[in-house]
Short mmCIF file of C-alpha atoms in Angstrom, two decimals:
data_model
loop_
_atom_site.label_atom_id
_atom_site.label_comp_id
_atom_site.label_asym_id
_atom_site.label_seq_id
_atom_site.Cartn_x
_atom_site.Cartn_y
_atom_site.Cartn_z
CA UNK A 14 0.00 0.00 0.00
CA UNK A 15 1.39 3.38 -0.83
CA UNK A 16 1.96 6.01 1.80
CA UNK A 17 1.72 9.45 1.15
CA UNK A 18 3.24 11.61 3.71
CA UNK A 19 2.14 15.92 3.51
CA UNK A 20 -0.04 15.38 1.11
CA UNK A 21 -3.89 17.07 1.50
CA UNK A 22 -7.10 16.32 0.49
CA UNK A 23 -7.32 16.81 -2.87
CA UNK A 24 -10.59 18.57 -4.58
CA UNK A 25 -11.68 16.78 -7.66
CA UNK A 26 -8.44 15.30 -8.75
CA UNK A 27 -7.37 14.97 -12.32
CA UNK A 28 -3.91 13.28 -13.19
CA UNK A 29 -1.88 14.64 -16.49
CA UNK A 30 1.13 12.58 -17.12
CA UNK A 31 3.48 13.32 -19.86
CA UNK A 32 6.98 11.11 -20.76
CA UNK A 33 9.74 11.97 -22.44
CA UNK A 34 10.96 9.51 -25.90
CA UNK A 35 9.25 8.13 -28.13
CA UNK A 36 5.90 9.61 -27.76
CA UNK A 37 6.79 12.87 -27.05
CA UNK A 38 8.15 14.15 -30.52
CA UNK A 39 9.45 18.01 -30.50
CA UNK A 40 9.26 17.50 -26.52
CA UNK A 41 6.25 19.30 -26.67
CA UNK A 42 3.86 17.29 -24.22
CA UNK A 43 6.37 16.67 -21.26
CA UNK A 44 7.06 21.01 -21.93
CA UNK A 45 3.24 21.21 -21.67
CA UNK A 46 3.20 19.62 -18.33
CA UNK A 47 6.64 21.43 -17.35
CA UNK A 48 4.81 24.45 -17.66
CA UNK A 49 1.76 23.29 -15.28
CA UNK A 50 4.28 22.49 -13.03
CA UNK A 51 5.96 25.72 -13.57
CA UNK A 52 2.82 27.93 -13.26
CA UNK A 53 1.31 26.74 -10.52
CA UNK A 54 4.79 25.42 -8.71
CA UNK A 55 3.95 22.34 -8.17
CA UNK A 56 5.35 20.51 -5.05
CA UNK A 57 6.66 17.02 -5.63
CA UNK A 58 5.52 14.73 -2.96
CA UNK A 59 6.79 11.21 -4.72
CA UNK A 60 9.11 9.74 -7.31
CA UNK A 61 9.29 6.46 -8.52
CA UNK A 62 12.61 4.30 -8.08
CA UNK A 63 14.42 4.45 -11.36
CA UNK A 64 16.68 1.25 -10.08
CA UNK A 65 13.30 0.12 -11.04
CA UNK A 66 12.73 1.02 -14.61
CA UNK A 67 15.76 2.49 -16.28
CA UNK A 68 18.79 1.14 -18.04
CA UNK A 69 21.23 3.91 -17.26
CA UNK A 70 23.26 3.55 -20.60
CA UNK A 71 20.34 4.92 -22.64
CA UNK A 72 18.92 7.33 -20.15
CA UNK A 73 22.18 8.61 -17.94
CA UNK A 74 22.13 10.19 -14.79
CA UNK A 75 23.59 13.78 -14.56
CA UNK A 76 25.78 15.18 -12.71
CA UNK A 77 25.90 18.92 -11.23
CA UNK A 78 27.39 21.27 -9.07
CA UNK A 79 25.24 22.56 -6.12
CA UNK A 80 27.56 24.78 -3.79
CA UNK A 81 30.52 23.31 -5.43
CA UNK A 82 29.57 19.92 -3.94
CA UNK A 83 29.16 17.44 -6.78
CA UNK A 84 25.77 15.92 -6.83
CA UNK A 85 23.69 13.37 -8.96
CA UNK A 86 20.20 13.37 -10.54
CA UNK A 87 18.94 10.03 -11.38
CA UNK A 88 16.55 9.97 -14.18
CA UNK A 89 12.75 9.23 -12.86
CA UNK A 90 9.53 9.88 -12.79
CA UNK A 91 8.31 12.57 -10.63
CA UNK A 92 4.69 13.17 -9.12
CA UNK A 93 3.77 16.71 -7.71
CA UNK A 94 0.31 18.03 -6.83
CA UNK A 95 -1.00 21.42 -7.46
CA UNK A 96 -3.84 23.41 -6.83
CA UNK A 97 -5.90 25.55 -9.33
CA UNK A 98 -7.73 28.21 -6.63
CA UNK A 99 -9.80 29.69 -9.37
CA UNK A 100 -10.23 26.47 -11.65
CA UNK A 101 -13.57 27.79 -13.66
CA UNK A 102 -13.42 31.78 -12.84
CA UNK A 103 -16.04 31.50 -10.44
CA UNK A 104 -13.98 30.79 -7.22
CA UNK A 105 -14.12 26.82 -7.72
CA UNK A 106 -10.37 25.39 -7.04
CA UNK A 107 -9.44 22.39 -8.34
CA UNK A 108 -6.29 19.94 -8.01
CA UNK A 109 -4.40 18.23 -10.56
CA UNK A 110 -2.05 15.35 -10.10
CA UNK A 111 1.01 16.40 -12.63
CA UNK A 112 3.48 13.03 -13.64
CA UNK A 113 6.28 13.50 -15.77
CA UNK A 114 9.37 11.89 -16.46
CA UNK A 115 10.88 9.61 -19.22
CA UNK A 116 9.61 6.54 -20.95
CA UNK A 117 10.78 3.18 -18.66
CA UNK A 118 13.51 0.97 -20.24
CA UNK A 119 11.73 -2.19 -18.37
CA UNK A 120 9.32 -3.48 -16.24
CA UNK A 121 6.15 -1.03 -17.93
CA UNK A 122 3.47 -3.20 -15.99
CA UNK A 123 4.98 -2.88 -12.58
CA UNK A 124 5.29 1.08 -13.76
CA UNK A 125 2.09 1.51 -14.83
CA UNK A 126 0.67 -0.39 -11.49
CA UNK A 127 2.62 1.83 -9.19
CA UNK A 128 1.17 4.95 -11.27
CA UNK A 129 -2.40 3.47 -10.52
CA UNK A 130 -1.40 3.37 -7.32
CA UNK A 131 -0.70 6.34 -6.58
CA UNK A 132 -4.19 7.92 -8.62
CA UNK A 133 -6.16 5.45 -6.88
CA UNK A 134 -5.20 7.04 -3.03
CA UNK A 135 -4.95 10.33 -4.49
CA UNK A 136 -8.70 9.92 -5.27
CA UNK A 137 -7.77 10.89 -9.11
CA UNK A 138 -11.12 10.60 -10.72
CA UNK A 139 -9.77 10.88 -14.45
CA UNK A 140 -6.11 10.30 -15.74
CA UNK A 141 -5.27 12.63 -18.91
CA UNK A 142 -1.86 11.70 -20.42
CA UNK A 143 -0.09 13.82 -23.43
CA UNK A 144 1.67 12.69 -26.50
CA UNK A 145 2.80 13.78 -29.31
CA UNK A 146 3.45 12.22 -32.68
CA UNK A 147 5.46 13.18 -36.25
CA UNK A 148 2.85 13.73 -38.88
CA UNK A 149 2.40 15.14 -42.51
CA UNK A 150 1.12 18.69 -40.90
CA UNK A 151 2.32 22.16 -42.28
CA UNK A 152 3.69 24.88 -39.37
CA UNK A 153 1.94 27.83 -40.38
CA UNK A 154 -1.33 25.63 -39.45
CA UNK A 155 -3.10 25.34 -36.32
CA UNK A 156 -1.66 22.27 -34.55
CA UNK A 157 -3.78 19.26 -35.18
CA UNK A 158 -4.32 17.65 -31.86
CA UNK A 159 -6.49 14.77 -31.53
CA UNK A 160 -8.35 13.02 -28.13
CA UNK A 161 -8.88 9.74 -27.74
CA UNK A 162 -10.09 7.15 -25.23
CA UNK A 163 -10.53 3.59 -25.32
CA UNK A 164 -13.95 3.68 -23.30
CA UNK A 165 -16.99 4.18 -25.79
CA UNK A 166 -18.98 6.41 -22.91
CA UNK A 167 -16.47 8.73 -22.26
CA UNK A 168 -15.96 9.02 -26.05
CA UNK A 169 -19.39 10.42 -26.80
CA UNK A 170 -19.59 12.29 -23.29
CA UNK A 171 -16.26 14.13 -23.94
CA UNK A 172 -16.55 14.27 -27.88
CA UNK A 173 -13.75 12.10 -28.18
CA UNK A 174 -12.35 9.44 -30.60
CA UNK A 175 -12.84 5.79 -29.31
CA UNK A 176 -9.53 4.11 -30.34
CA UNK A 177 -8.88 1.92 -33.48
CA UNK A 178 -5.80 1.84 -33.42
CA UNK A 179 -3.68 -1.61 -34.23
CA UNK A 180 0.23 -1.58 -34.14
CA UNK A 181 3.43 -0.87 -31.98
CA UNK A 182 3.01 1.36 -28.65
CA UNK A 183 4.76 3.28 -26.29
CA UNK A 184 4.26 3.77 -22.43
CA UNK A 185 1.49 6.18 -23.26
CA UNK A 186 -0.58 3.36 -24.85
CA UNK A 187 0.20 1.22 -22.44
CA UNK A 188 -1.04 3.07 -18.96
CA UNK A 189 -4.36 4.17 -20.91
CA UNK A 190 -5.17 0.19 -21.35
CA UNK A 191 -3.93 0.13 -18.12
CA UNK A 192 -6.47 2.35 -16.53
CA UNK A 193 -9.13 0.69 -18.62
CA UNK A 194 -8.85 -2.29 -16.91
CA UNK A 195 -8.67 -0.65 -13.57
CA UNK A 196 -11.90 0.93 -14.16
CA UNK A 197 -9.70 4.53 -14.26
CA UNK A 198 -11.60 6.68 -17.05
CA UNK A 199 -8.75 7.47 -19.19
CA UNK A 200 -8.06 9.91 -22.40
CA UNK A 201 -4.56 10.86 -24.27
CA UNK A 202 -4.28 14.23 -26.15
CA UNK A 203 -2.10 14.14 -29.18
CA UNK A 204 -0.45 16.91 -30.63
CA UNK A 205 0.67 16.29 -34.40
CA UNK A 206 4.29 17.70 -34.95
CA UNK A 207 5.35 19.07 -38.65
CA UNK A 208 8.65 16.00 -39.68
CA UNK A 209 10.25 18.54 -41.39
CA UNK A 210 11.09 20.64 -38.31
CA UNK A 211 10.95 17.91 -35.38
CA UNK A 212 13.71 19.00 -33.24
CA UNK A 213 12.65 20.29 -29.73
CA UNK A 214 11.44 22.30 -28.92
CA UNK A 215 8.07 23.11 -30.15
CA UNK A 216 6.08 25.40 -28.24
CA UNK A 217 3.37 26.15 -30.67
CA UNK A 218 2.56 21.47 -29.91
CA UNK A 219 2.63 22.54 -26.48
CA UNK A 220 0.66 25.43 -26.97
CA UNK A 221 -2.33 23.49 -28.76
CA UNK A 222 -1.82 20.74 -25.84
CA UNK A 223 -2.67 23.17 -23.38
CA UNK A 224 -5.61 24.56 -24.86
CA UNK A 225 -7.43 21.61 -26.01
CA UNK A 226 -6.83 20.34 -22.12
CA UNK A 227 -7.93 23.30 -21.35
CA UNK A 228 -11.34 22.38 -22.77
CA UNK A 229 -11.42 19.21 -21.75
CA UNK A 230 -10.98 20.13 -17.83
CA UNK A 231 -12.84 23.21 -18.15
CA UNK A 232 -9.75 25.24 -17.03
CA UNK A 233 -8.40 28.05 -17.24
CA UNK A 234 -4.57 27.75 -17.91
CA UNK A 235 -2.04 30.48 -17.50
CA UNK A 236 -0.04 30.36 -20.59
CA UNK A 237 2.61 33.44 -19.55
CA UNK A 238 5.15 33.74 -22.72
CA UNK A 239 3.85 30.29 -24.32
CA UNK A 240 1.88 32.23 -26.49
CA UNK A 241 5.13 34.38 -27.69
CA UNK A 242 6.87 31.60 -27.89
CA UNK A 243 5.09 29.83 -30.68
CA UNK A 244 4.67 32.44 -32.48
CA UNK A 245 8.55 33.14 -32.22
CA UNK A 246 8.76 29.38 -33.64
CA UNK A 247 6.65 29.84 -36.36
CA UNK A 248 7.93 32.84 -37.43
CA UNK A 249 11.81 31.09 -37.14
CA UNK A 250 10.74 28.29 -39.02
CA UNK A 251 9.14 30.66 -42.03
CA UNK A 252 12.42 32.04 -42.47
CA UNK A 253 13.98 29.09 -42.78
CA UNK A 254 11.30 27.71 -45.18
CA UNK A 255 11.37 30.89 -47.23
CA UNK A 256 15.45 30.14 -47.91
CA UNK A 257 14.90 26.71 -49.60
CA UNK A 258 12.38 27.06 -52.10
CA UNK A 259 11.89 23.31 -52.41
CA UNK A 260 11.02 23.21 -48.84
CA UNK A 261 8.79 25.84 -49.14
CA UNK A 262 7.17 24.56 -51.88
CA UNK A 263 6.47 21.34 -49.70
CA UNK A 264 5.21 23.04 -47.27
CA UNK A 265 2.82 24.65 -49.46
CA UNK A 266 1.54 21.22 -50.71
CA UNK A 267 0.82 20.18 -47.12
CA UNK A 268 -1.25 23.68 -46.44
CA UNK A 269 -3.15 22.94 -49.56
CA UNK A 270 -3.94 18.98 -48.51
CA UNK A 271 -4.34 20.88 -45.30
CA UNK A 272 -6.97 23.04 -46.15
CA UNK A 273 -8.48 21.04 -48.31
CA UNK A 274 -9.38 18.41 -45.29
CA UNK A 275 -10.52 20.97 -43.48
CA UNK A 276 -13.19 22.76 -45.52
CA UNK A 277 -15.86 20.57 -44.39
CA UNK A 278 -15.14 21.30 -40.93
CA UNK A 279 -16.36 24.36 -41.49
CA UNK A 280 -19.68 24.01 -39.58
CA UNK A 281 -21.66 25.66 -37.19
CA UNK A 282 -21.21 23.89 -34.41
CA UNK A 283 -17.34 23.90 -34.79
CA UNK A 284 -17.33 28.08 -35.42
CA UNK A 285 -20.03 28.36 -32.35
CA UNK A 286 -17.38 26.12 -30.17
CA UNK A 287 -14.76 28.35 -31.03
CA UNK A 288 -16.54 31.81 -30.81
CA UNK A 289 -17.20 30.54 -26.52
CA UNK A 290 -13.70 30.18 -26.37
CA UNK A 291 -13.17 33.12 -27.54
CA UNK A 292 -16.01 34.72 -25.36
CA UNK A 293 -14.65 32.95 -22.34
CA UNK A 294 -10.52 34.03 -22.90
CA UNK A 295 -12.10 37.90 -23.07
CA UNK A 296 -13.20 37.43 -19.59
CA UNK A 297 -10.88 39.97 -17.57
CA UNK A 298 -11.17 37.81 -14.30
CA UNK A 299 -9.01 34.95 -16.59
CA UNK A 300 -5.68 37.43 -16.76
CA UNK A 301 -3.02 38.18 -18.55
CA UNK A 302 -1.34 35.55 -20.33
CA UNK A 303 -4.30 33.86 -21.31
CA UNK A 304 -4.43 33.00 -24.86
CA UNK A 305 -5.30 30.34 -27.51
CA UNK A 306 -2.90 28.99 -30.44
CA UNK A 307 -1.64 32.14 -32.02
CA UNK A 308 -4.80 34.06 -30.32
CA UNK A 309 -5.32 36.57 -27.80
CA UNK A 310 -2.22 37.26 -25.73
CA UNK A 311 -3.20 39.43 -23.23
CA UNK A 312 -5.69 42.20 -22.82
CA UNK A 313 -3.34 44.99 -23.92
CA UNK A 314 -4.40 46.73 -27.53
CA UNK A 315 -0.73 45.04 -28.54
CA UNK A 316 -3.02 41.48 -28.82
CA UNK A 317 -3.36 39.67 -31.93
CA UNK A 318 -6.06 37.70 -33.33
CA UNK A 319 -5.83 34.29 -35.45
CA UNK A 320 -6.09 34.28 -38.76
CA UNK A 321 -7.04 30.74 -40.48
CA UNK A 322 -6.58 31.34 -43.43
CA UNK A 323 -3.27 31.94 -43.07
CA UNK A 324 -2.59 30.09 -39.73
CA UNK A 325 -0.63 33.52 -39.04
CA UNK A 326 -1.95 35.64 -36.72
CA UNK A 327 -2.63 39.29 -37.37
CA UNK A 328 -3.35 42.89 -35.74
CA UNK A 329 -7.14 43.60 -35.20
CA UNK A 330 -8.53 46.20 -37.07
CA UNK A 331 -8.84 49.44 -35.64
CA UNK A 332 -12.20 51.03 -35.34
CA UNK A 333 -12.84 53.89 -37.63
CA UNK A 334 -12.08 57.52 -36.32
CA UNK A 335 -15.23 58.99 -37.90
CA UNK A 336 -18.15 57.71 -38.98
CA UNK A 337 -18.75 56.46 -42.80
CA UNK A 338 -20.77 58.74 -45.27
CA UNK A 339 -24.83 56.40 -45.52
CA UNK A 340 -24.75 53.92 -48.49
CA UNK A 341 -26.77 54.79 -51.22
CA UNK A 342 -29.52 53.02 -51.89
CA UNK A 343 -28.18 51.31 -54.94
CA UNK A 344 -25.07 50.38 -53.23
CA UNK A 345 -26.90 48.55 -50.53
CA UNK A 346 -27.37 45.07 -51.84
CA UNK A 347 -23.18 45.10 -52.43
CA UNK A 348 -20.76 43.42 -50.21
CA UNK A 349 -18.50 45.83 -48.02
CA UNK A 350 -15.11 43.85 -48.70
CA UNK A 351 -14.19 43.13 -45.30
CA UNK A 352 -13.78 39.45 -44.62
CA UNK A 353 -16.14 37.64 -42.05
CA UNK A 354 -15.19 38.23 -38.66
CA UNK A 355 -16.69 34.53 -37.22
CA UNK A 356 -13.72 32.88 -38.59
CA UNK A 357 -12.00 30.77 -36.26
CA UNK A 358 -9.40 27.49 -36.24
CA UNK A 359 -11.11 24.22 -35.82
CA UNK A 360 -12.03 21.89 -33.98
CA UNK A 361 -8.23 20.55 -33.43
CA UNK A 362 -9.13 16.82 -34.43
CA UNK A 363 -6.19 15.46 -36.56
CA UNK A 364 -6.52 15.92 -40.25
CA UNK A 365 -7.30 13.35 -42.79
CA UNK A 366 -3.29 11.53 -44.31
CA UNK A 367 -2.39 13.28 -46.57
CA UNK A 368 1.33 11.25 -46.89
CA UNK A 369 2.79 7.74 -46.19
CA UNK A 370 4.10 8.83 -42.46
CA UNK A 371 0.28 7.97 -40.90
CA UNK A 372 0.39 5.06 -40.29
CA UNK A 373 -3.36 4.21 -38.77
CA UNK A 374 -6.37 5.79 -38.62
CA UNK A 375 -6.43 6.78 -34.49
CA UNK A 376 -3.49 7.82 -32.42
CA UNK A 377 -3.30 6.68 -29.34
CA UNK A 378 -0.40 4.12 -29.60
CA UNK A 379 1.90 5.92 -32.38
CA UNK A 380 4.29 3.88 -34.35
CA UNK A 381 7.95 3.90 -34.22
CA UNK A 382 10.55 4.53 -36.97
CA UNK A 383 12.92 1.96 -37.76
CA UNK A 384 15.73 3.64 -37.60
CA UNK A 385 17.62 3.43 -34.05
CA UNK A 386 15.17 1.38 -32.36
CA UNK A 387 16.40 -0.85 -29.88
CA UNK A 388 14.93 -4.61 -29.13
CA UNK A 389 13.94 -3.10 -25.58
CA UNK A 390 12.10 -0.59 -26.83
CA UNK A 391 14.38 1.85 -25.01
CA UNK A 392 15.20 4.33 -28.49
CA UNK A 393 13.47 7.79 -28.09
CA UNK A 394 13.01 8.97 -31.48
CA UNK A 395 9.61 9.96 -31.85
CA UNK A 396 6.94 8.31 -33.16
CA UNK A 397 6.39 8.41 -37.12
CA UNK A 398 2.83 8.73 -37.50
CA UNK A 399 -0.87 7.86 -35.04
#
């Protein structure tokens, strides 16, 4: 039985989990739940023995200085607790379980148990674990991020996708079957991260992490410079695109594919979804720093607003210093020119393939590449594809 020592009553308890390697490409869900952790400093109040689950030549300890004394840090996984006071902006706190460390070398059942056992004294009444995967997705997009569960209620209670997927897993896969057989309702949120620029980090994946968690708790989420950030990393990656014309012509074929699997997206619903987000991030009691993908930053006139067709974002127009002269008549029937304003991004499901790196039709168990990989599973490269 596990023994937890300082540790309160939690209020609704919701465990995130993220793990570095192979499902984690760009880094950007284990930065996602870095910067919980960060935000709302997190106290650690366990960590699991990593004499347990790690081979030390592919995941090596470091070594650091701390008041010139030479110290150790052992690679883990970590478990800290924190406390959202103002969890819905009306006053109603709520705490979340944050786990995060590195994909196990060995023993995943024994990890996942221990995991479970820890959620099931903490109380945890859901366990939400990020991923992210390598995909056929252009960077000036939104980020495609797609929810899945293997339980059929939650899937239509949560607008999720129930799981098809068949093939080669990683840990993340592996503690969400896990939890279904404990009886743990269970979801994983995967961001899709362009190939072509795969190298951590990505904050724009950890950006679209955040927000579609975001929705799924009913949260509000202090993003601080996350929102900079991405937009910092898109506008890094343009240049670099905009030096190579065949990569920029590649990229151009995926924003066309792109778009083009999109367009029937396009509904009501999915613009009415969007517009409460909206609605709900222009609340001044959420504060600065709160933002969607490329959205609102802060409430300063400096904010920007999306723009989808572009997956840029843009400067809002300023209102007009005076009014305009009355239309005549015969004029009235004629459009004004200015583009709709109920545009929005959608719905952040994952996009139809559009090239030979998706490798199955729901992502919750991504496949590897098979370069590097290791009989033991141990090689962190990213997965290829959901």
């Amino acid at each position: 039985m596990i023994e937890l020592e300082g540790v309160p009553e939690l209020i609704d308890p919701v465990m995130v989990a993220a793990f570095e390697g192979w499902n984690d490409a760009g880094d950007a869900a284990s930065a996602a739940v870095a910067h919980l952790d960060r935000e709302w400093k997190g106290e650690v109040f366990a960590a699991l023995d990593a004499e347990d689950y790690y081979d030390f030549q592919v995941n090596r300890p470091t070594v650091f200085l701390d008041g010139g004394v030479r110290k150790i840090t052992w690679p883990t996984t970590r478990l800290s607790v924190v406390r959202v006071a103002d969890s819905d902006g009306k006053g109603r706190p709520r705490d979340l379980v944050l786990v995060r460390g590195i994909e196990p070398s060995m023993r995943w059942r024994s990890f996942c148990n221990e995991i479970l056992g820890f959620a099931h004294e903490l109380g945890v009444e859901m366990l939400v674990v990020l991923g992210a995967l390598l995909g056929d997705t252009p960077h000036t997009r939104p980020v495609p991020v797609s929810g899945v569960t293997s339980d059929a209620d939650l899937a239509g209670r949560l607008d999720l996708e129930e799981s098809r997927y068949e093939g080669p897993t990683g840990i993340v896969g592996i503690l969400q079957e896990a939890c279904t057989h404990a009886g743990v309702p269970a979801v994983s949120l995967w961001a899709a991260v362009p190939h072509y620029v795969s190298q951590p980090p990505n904050p724009k994946a950890s950006l679209a992490l955040l927000n579609r968690l975001e929705d799924l708790l009913d949260i509000r989420i202090p993003l601080g410079e996350l929102s900079e950030d991405a937009r910092a990393w898109q506008l890094g990656v343009d240049q670099l695109a905009a030096e190579d014309s065949e990569v920029a012509e590649y990229v151009q074929s995926l924003e066309e594919a792109r778009d083009t699997a999109e367009l029937p997206e396009a509904s009501g619903e999915a613009i009415a979804r969007e517009f409460e987000r909206y609605l709900r991030r222009r609340d001044p009691q959420a504060g600065p720093g709160v933002a969607t993908e490329g959205g609102l930053t802060d409430g300063r006139d400096g904010s920007y607003l999306r723009d989808t067709t572009s997956g840029r974002t843009r400067p809002p127009r300023p209102a007009p210093k005076e009014p305009r002269e009355p239309r005549p008549v015969e004029d009235a029937g004629k459009p004004s020119g200015d583009p709709a304003d109920t545009e929005g991004p959608k719905d952040g499901g994952a996009p139809e393939s559009t090239g030979p790196r998706d490798q199955a039709d729901a992502p919750d168990a991504p496949g590897p590449t098979d370069a590097g990989k290791h009989d033991d599973g141990s090689e962190d490269t990213g997965p290829t594809g959901p």
